[in-house]
Amino acid sequence: MPNPRPRSRPLMIVPVLVAALAILLASSSTARGLFSRVRSETFNKFTTALNNAPITTTTSTSTSPLQAAATANLTSSKMGRPPVYFFSHGGPDVQYNTKHPVYPVLQAIGKEIIQKVKPKAVVVFSAHWQATPSEIHLNNGDGPTDLIYDFYGFPDHFYKATFPATGSPQLAAKIQQLLTKADIQSKGLKRGLDHGVFSGFNVAFPPNTDQAITVPLVQVSLFKSEDPDAHYRLGQAVEELRDEGVVIICTGMTVHNLRDMQFTWGDPRPLPYAVSFDDALKEAVEGDAEGRLDRMREVVKRGDARQAHPWMDHLMPIYVAAGAAGKDKGVQTWTLHEGSFAWAQYRFGDVPEE
């Protein structure tokens, strides 16, 4: 049973949406049991509010600008290396819940990436794609990328979300070359974007706006493991992409405990570990880059680590980001402690001056 929560200032959120985002990610029998309870009277109480939430996705099927971008050659950038980003991405509700504090934060990060960093391509690692313990998979498809609605029990319009993106076999092949060079086995295949990508990206990079992604986008898997060293090496393997103007974005959550949602239902005050683990991760990331892996390796050994992440799939992406950062300093740009979750956002490296 979790320790009692300390009192803190109430946040402007719709607590059931946070609960719903966690349920969609559930794969364990415990989480599925919790989902069944959510589908009962408590969940139904909020269904109308969810259905009336504003929809910010586009229904446009035009992809010709993206097709053109996808066929452009990736050449060495003389504009300086773009930063690496870690998004705490939330669930499928994040793109509709405009009043949640993370919404304007993701918008601001997207604006920074598109208008200041100006990537030639985007490579994304999501907590929702784990391949095998020893092999990395990546999308090498050409043309528009489909979406994977990897959640259940949500209002119908959640399954009509769109996000226009175009892959790049050329970029995928380059990634595989780098992985092979680093002795990492890999396999290219056709796969859609999961909600760990498209939900948060619809906020950060809204289609049909001046913040839309119009350059190639390739998603790469994680290992199916909780090995921080392996994921750090994975990031190191693709660091060279930054020399070609590619922005690397890794998405997960800095604290992600589905099982303890039942103790925080309707109450945004954080459980103690949501604060302590998030703070420890910040300290590990923000220190000197030379000792960063050692510090981050120790974070997963903490006594509160299994409370913060009963399964560490949502934590591993920040190890990829830190590895891809090379010698660049990491900084936590924002965080929120909410129930059994933490929403920290990170940037590694400097934003180019305008």
Tab-separated table of C-alpha atoms in Angstrom:
chain	number	residue	atom	x	y	z
A	1	MET	CA	0.000	0.000	0.000
A	2	PRO	CA	1.555	3.366	-0.983
A	3	ASN	CA	2.522	5.861	1.692
A	4	PRO	CA	0.071	8.707	2.371
A	5	ARG	CA	0.458	11.587	-0.070
A	6	PRO	CA	1.760	14.940	1.123
A	7	ARG	CA	-0.553	17.837	0.514
A	8	SER	CA	0.217	19.999	-2.498
A	9	ARG	CA	-1.487	22.656	-4.559
A	10	PRO	CA	-4.299	21.207	-6.722
A	11	LEU	CA	-3.553	21.171	-10.451
A	12	MET	CA	-5.772	22.188	-13.351
A	13	ILE	CA	-6.422	18.709	-14.770
A	14	VAL	CA	-9.186	16.266	-15.529
A	15	PRO	CA	-7.953	13.383	-13.357
A	16	VAL	CA	-9.851	10.654	-15.169
A	17	LEU	CA	-7.994	11.453	-18.378
A	18	VAL	CA	-4.708	10.747	-16.663
A	19	ALA	CA	-6.166	7.485	-15.427
A	20	ALA	CA	-7.395	6.645	-18.897
A	21	LEU	CA	-4.015	7.246	-20.476
A	22	ALA	CA	-2.443	4.741	-18.148
A	23	ILE	CA	-5.114	2.130	-18.774
A	24	LEU	CA	-4.516	2.188	-22.484
A	25	LEU	CA	-0.908	1.187	-21.932
A	26	ALA	CA	-1.774	-1.723	-19.704
A	27	SER	CA	-0.638	-5.188	-20.669
A	28	SER	CA	-0.476	-6.919	-17.289
A	29	SER	CA	-3.352	-8.844	-15.750
A	30	THR	CA	-3.416	-6.326	-12.866
A	31	ALA	CA	-3.851	-3.430	-15.267
A	32	ARG	CA	-6.476	-5.265	-17.298
A	33	GLY	CA	-8.430	-5.863	-14.117
A	34	LEU	CA	-8.228	-2.174	-13.371
A	35	PHE	CA	-9.430	-1.431	-16.882
A	36	SER	CA	-12.533	-3.517	-16.259
A	37	ARG	CA	-13.326	-1.391	-13.237
A	38	VAL	CA	-12.778	1.756	-15.270
A	39	ARG	CA	-15.361	0.596	-17.761
A	40	SER	CA	-17.863	0.477	-14.928
A	41	GLU	CA	-19.814	3.319	-13.357
A	42	THR	CA	-16.769	5.474	-12.512
A	43	PHE	CA	-15.551	5.587	-16.102
A	44	ASN	CA	-18.990	6.073	-17.612
A	45	LYS	CA	-19.462	9.165	-15.479
A	46	PHE	CA	-16.823	10.905	-17.560
A	47	THR	CA	-17.516	9.499	-21.020
A	48	THR	CA	-19.646	12.446	-22.101
A	49	ALA	CA	-16.914	14.904	-21.161
A	50	LEU	CA	-14.362	12.949	-23.159
A	51	ASN	CA	-16.602	12.788	-26.209
A	52	ASN	CA	-17.050	16.545	-26.102
A	53	ALA	CA	-13.338	17.237	-25.885
A	54	PRO	CA	-12.008	19.366	-28.760
A	55	ILE	CA	-10.443	17.362	-31.579
A	56	THR	CA	-7.259	18.917	-32.904
A	57	THR	CA	-6.301	16.394	-35.585
A	58	THR	CA	-6.685	16.941	-39.306
A	59	THR	CA	-8.668	14.797	-41.702
A	60	SER	CA	-6.629	15.851	-44.710
A	61	THR	CA	-5.228	12.978	-46.777
A	62	SER	CA	-2.902	15.126	-48.872
A	63	THR	CA	0.684	13.978	-48.455
A	64	SER	CA	2.396	15.334	-51.544
A	65	PRO	CA	4.584	17.840	-49.615
A	66	LEU	CA	5.668	15.027	-47.321
A	67	GLN	CA	6.380	12.726	-50.240
A	68	ALA	CA	8.593	15.407	-51.743
A	69	ALA	CA	10.446	15.879	-48.455
A	70	ALA	CA	10.942	12.154	-48.045
A	71	THR	CA	12.773	11.893	-51.347
A	72	ALA	CA	15.146	14.760	-50.565
A	73	ASN	CA	18.767	13.840	-49.954
A	74	LEU	CA	20.055	14.025	-46.369
A	75	THR	CA	23.336	15.908	-46.535
A	76	SER	CA	25.752	17.061	-43.872
A	77	SER	CA	24.445	20.054	-41.937
A	78	LYS	CA	26.652	23.109	-41.395
A	79	MET	CA	24.129	24.704	-39.029
A	80	GLY	CA	25.323	22.920	-35.901
A	81	ARG	CA	24.029	19.734	-34.321
A	82	PRO	CA	20.372	19.767	-33.330
A	83	PRO	CA	19.513	18.910	-29.721
A	84	VAL	CA	18.075	15.567	-28.619
A	85	TYR	CA	14.670	15.612	-26.903
A	86	PHE	CA	12.816	13.431	-24.435
A	87	PHE	CA	9.018	13.819	-24.324
A	88	SER	CA	6.871	12.544	-21.489
A	89	HIS	CA	4.108	11.785	-23.961
A	90	GLY	CA	0.975	10.897	-21.980
A	91	GLY	CA	-1.792	8.823	-23.510
A	92	PRO	CA	-4.233	9.202	-26.424
A	93	ASP	CA	-6.177	11.813	-24.460
A	94	VAL	CA	-3.237	14.249	-24.423
A	95	GLN	CA	-4.111	15.659	-27.840
A	96	TYR	CA	-7.685	16.424	-26.758
A	97	ASN	CA	-7.127	17.565	-23.179
A	98	THR	CA	-6.126	21.145	-23.929
A	99	LYS	CA	-6.477	22.192	-20.287
A	100	HIS	CA	-3.858	19.779	-18.993
A	101	PRO	CA	-0.649	21.641	-18.026
A	102	VAL	CA	1.467	19.555	-20.400
A	103	TYR	CA	-0.462	20.733	-23.470
A	104	PRO	CA	1.117	24.201	-23.854
A	105	VAL	CA	4.493	22.758	-22.856
A	106	LEU	CA	4.474	20.275	-25.748
A	107	GLN	CA	3.269	23.051	-28.053
A	108	ALA	CA	6.227	25.222	-27.049
A	109	ILE	CA	8.729	22.395	-27.541
A	110	GLY	CA	7.326	21.668	-30.987
A	111	LYS	CA	7.581	25.322	-31.919
A	112	GLU	CA	11.211	25.340	-30.811
A	113	ILE	CA	12.026	22.276	-32.895
A	114	ILE	CA	10.306	23.402	-36.092
A	115	GLN	CA	11.054	27.120	-36.027
A	116	LYS	CA	14.492	27.201	-34.404
A	117	VAL	CA	16.098	23.778	-34.815
A	118	LYS	CA	14.627	23.256	-38.309
A	119	PRO	CA	15.331	19.520	-38.672
A	120	LYS	CA	16.032	17.825	-41.970
A	121	ALA	CA	14.392	14.674	-40.619
A	122	VAL	CA	13.029	13.254	-37.359
A	123	VAL	CA	13.900	9.911	-35.772
A	124	VAL	CA	11.683	8.845	-32.885
A	125	PHE	CA	12.007	6.120	-30.240
A	126	SER	CA	8.780	5.292	-28.375
A	127	ALA	CA	8.175	3.312	-25.190
A	128	HIS	CA	5.404	1.521	-27.105
A	129	TRP	CA	7.660	-0.316	-29.518
A	130	GLN	CA	9.978	-2.922	-28.023
A	131	ALA	CA	11.386	-5.416	-30.518
A	132	THR	CA	13.421	-8.253	-28.998
A	133	PRO	CA	16.035	-8.384	-26.221
A	134	SER	CA	18.839	-8.445	-28.804
A	135	GLU	CA	17.452	-6.834	-31.972
A	136	ILE	CA	16.191	-3.393	-32.953
A	137	HIS	CA	13.409	-2.953	-35.509
A	138	LEU	CA	12.701	0.184	-37.501
A	139	ASN	CA	10.160	1.385	-40.006
A	140	ASN	CA	11.698	1.425	-43.491
A	141	GLY	CA	8.446	2.090	-45.305
A	142	ASP	CA	8.094	4.612	-48.092
A	143	GLY	CA	5.169	6.998	-48.419
A	144	PRO	CA	2.544	7.908	-45.801
A	145	THR	CA	2.865	6.158	-42.435
A	146	ASP	CA	-0.197	4.510	-40.902
A	147	LEU	CA	-1.196	4.821	-37.249
A	148	ILE	CA	-1.525	2.066	-34.659
A	149	TYR	CA	-4.389	2.617	-32.196
A	150	ASP	CA	-2.714	0.646	-29.430
A	151	PHE	CA	-5.347	1.326	-26.757
A	152	TYR	CA	-8.876	0.275	-25.962
A	153	GLY	CA	-12.005	1.465	-24.175
A	154	PHE	CA	-11.865	5.102	-25.286
A	155	PRO	CA	-14.474	7.214	-27.111
A	156	ASP	CA	-14.861	6.583	-30.823
A	157	HIS	CA	-13.142	9.755	-31.968
A	158	PHE	CA	-9.871	8.612	-30.369
A	159	TYR	CA	-9.758	5.939	-33.104
A	160	LYS	CA	-10.171	8.524	-35.850
A	161	ALA	CA	-7.028	10.456	-34.931
A	162	THR	CA	-4.690	11.167	-37.825
A	163	PHE	CA	-1.105	12.313	-38.133
A	164	PRO	CA	0.326	12.784	-41.618
A	165	ALA	CA	3.911	11.570	-41.716
A	166	THR	CA	6.094	10.082	-44.405
A	167	GLY	CA	8.888	7.576	-43.920
A	168	SER	CA	12.247	7.431	-45.639
A	169	PRO	CA	13.878	4.155	-46.742
A	170	GLN	CA	17.066	6.148	-47.285
A	171	LEU	CA	17.161	7.350	-43.690
A	172	ALA	CA	16.158	3.911	-42.395
A	173	ALA	CA	19.050	2.364	-44.306
A	174	LYS	CA	21.435	4.922	-42.806
A	175	ILE	CA	20.204	4.034	-39.304
A	176	GLN	CA	20.743	0.333	-39.971
A	177	GLN	CA	24.303	1.054	-41.145
A	178	LEU	CA	25.016	2.884	-37.893
A	179	LEU	CA	23.514	0.082	-35.816
A	180	THR	CA	25.581	-2.523	-37.655
A	181	LYS	CA	28.700	-0.429	-37.060
A	182	ALA	CA	27.847	-0.509	-33.332
A	183	ASP	CA	27.323	-4.314	-33.410
A	184	ILE	CA	23.576	-3.919	-32.851
A	185	GLN	CA	21.388	-6.304	-34.841
A	186	SER	CA	18.479	-4.669	-36.640
A	187	LYS	CA	15.646	-5.382	-39.045
A	188	GLY	CA	13.654	-3.041	-41.247
A	189	LEU	CA	9.908	-3.536	-41.631
A	190	LYS	CA	6.677	-1.702	-42.363
A	191	ARG	CA	4.972	-0.423	-39.221
A	192	GLY	CA	2.640	2.415	-38.280
A	193	LEU	CA	3.226	5.072	-35.632
A	194	ASP	CA	1.935	4.114	-32.180
A	195	HIS	CA	0.193	6.542	-29.862
A	196	GLY	CA	3.459	7.133	-27.982
A	197	VAL	CA	4.346	9.098	-31.105
A	198	PHE	CA	1.189	10.440	-32.732
A	199	SER	CA	-0.708	11.594	-29.623
A	200	GLY	CA	2.012	13.892	-28.316
A	201	PHE	CA	3.152	14.839	-31.804
A	202	ASN	CA	-0.336	16.074	-32.653
A	203	VAL	CA	0.151	18.622	-29.856
A	204	ALA	CA	3.784	19.504	-30.539
A	205	PHE	CA	3.507	19.404	-34.344
A	206	PRO	CA	-0.142	20.071	-35.265
A	207	PRO	CA	-0.795	19.239	-38.930
A	208	ASN	CA	-1.711	22.003	-41.359
A	209	THR	CA	0.054	24.647	-39.251
A	210	ASP	CA	3.469	26.277	-39.352
A	211	GLN	CA	4.563	23.723	-36.730
A	212	ALA	CA	3.744	20.656	-38.830
A	213	ILE	CA	6.425	18.048	-39.552
A	214	THR	CA	7.029	18.149	-43.301
A	215	VAL	CA	10.322	16.246	-43.302
A	216	PRO	CA	10.860	12.464	-43.219
A	217	LEU	CA	9.983	10.713	-39.956
A	218	VAL	CA	11.316	7.262	-39.053
A	219	GLN	CA	10.348	5.383	-35.888
A	220	VAL	CA	12.881	3.017	-34.314
A	221	SER	CA	12.135	0.452	-31.615
A	222	LEU	CA	13.658	-0.090	-28.207
A	223	PHE	CA	15.080	-3.381	-27.043
A	224	LYS	CA	12.573	-5.551	-25.223
A	225	SER	CA	14.572	-5.212	-22.035
A	226	GLU	CA	15.127	-3.046	-18.977
A	227	ASP	CA	18.870	-2.720	-19.604
A	228	PRO	CA	19.916	0.939	-19.290
A	229	ASP	CA	23.375	0.265	-20.723
A	230	ALA	CA	21.972	-1.358	-23.869
A	231	HIS	CA	19.641	1.570	-24.468
A	232	TYR	CA	22.373	4.113	-23.792
A	233	ARG	CA	24.537	2.328	-26.403
A	234	LEU	CA	21.594	2.387	-28.790
A	235	GLY	CA	21.509	6.161	-28.458
A	236	GLN	CA	25.261	6.391	-28.942
A	237	ALA	CA	24.937	4.348	-32.135
A	238	VAL	CA	22.619	6.883	-33.783
A	239	GLU	CA	24.287	10.044	-32.441
A	240	GLU	CA	25.974	10.601	-35.803
A	241	LEU	CA	22.573	11.326	-37.380
A	242	ARG	CA	22.661	14.703	-35.672
A	243	ASP	CA	25.562	15.707	-37.927
A	244	GLU	CA	23.106	15.429	-40.831
A	245	GLY	CA	20.507	17.703	-39.246
A	246	VAL	CA	18.336	14.886	-37.868
A	247	VAL	CA	16.424	15.555	-34.644
A	248	ILE	CA	16.170	12.551	-32.324
A	249	ILE	CA	13.078	12.473	-30.090
A	250	CYS	CA	12.552	9.791	-27.444
A	251	THR	CA	9.123	9.424	-25.828
A	252	GLY	CA	8.081	7.773	-22.571
A	253	MET	CA	7.278	8.968	-19.029
A	254	THR	CA	9.688	9.785	-16.206
A	255	VAL	CA	7.347	8.116	-13.680
A	256	HIS	CA	4.742	5.624	-14.896
A	257	ASN	CA	2.896	3.361	-12.447
A	258	LEU	CA	-0.428	1.978	-13.669
A	259	ARG	CA	-1.087	-0.187	-10.662
A	260	ASP	CA	-1.179	2.683	-8.185
A	261	MET	CA	-3.775	4.671	-10.132
A	262	GLN	CA	-6.426	3.188	-7.861
A	263	PHE	CA	-4.870	5.063	-4.925
A	264	THR	CA	-4.809	8.422	-6.726
A	265	TRP	CA	-8.163	8.322	-8.515
A	266	GLY	CA	-9.514	11.852	-8.823
A	267	ASP	CA	-6.644	13.310	-6.774
A	268	PRO	CA	-3.691	14.911	-8.608
A	269	ARG	CA	-1.482	15.074	-5.517
A	270	PRO	CA	1.643	13.012	-6.214
A	271	LEU	CA	2.570	9.838	-4.450
A	272	PRO	CA	5.959	10.278	-2.714
A	273	TYR	CA	7.907	8.211	-5.237
A	274	ALA	CA	6.612	10.305	-8.145
A	275	VAL	CA	8.556	13.213	-6.670
A	276	SER	CA	11.612	11.409	-5.298
A	277	PHE	CA	12.315	9.342	-8.416
A	278	ASP	CA	11.714	12.226	-10.825
A	279	ASP	CA	14.069	14.414	-8.787
A	280	ALA	CA	16.746	11.703	-8.705
A	281	LEU	CA	16.521	11.233	-12.468
A	282	LYS	CA	16.896	14.984	-12.983
A	283	GLU	CA	20.030	15.054	-10.847
A	284	ALA	CA	21.511	12.123	-12.754
A	285	VAL	CA	20.763	13.606	-16.179
A	286	GLU	CA	21.802	17.179	-15.498
A	287	GLY	CA	25.249	16.445	-14.059
A	288	ASP	CA	28.472	16.364	-16.032
A	289	ALA	CA	28.097	14.379	-19.273
A	290	GLU	CA	31.241	12.338	-18.600
A	291	GLY	CA	29.702	10.553	-15.614
A	292	ARG	CA	26.101	10.591	-16.836
A	293	LEU	CA	25.775	6.906	-17.663
A	294	ASP	CA	27.146	5.875	-14.268
A	295	ARG	CA	24.668	8.136	-12.481
A	296	MET	CA	21.743	7.079	-14.636
A	297	ARG	CA	22.660	3.429	-14.132
A	298	GLU	CA	22.336	3.956	-10.382
A	299	VAL	CA	18.874	5.499	-10.747
A	300	VAL	CA	17.294	2.174	-11.740
A	301	LYS	CA	18.773	0.573	-8.608
A	302	ARG	CA	17.045	2.994	-6.245
A	303	GLY	CA	14.557	1.695	-3.718
A	304	ASP	CA	11.756	3.699	-5.312
A	305	ALA	CA	12.589	2.665	-8.907
A	306	ARG	CA	10.124	-0.253	-9.014
A	307	GLN	CA	7.406	1.966	-7.603
A	308	ALA	CA	8.080	4.606	-10.243
A	309	HIS	CA	8.331	1.994	-13.019
A	310	PRO	CA	6.968	-1.496	-12.271
A	311	TRP	CA	8.118	-2.228	-15.845
A	312	MET	CA	10.731	0.164	-17.204
A	313	ASP	CA	9.601	0.452	-20.820
A	314	HIS	CA	8.657	4.120	-20.309
A	315	LEU	CA	11.996	4.926	-18.686
A	316	MET	CA	14.335	3.364	-21.265
A	317	PRO	CA	13.781	6.069	-23.934
A	318	ILE	CA	15.571	8.673	-21.804
A	319	TYR	CA	18.628	6.414	-21.809
A	320	VAL	CA	18.514	6.399	-25.603
A	321	ALA	CA	18.276	10.198	-25.569
A	322	ALA	CA	21.184	10.537	-23.143
A	323	GLY	CA	23.321	8.213	-25.265
A	324	ALA	CA	22.544	10.146	-28.444
A	325	ALA	CA	23.469	13.371	-26.647
A	326	GLY	CA	27.162	12.505	-26.643
A	327	LYS	CA	28.974	15.204	-24.651
A	328	ASP	CA	26.040	17.601	-24.713
A	329	LYS	CA	24.541	18.650	-21.403
A	330	GLY	CA	21.046	17.505	-20.494
A	331	VAL	CA	18.492	19.788	-18.872
A	332	GLN	CA	15.018	19.173	-17.531
A	333	THR	CA	12.935	21.901	-19.156
A	334	TRP	CA	9.671	21.164	-17.280
A	335	THR	CA	8.057	18.606	-15.032
A	336	LEU	CA	4.777	17.813	-13.316
A	337	HIS	CA	4.189	15.328	-10.486
A	338	GLU	CA	0.672	13.988	-10.719
A	339	GLY	CA	-0.646	10.958	-8.865
A	340	SER	CA	1.495	7.960	-9.821
A	341	PHE	CA	3.050	9.740	-12.812
A	342	ALA	CA	5.673	12.356	-13.625
A	343	TRP	CA	5.782	14.287	-16.886
A	344	ALA	CA	9.344	15.620	-17.134
A	345	GLN	CA	10.558	16.975	-20.467
A	346	TYR	CA	14.273	17.046	-21.340
A	347	ARG	CA	16.540	18.616	-23.932
A	348	PHE	CA	20.167	17.586	-24.543
A	349	GLY	CA	22.253	20.180	-26.343
A	350	ASP	CA	21.792	23.799	-27.319
A	351	VAL	CA	19.072	25.339	-29.450
A	352	PRO	CA	20.549	27.153	-32.471
A	353	GLU	CA	20.515	30.920	-32.189
A	354	GLU	CA	18.157	32.674	-34.553
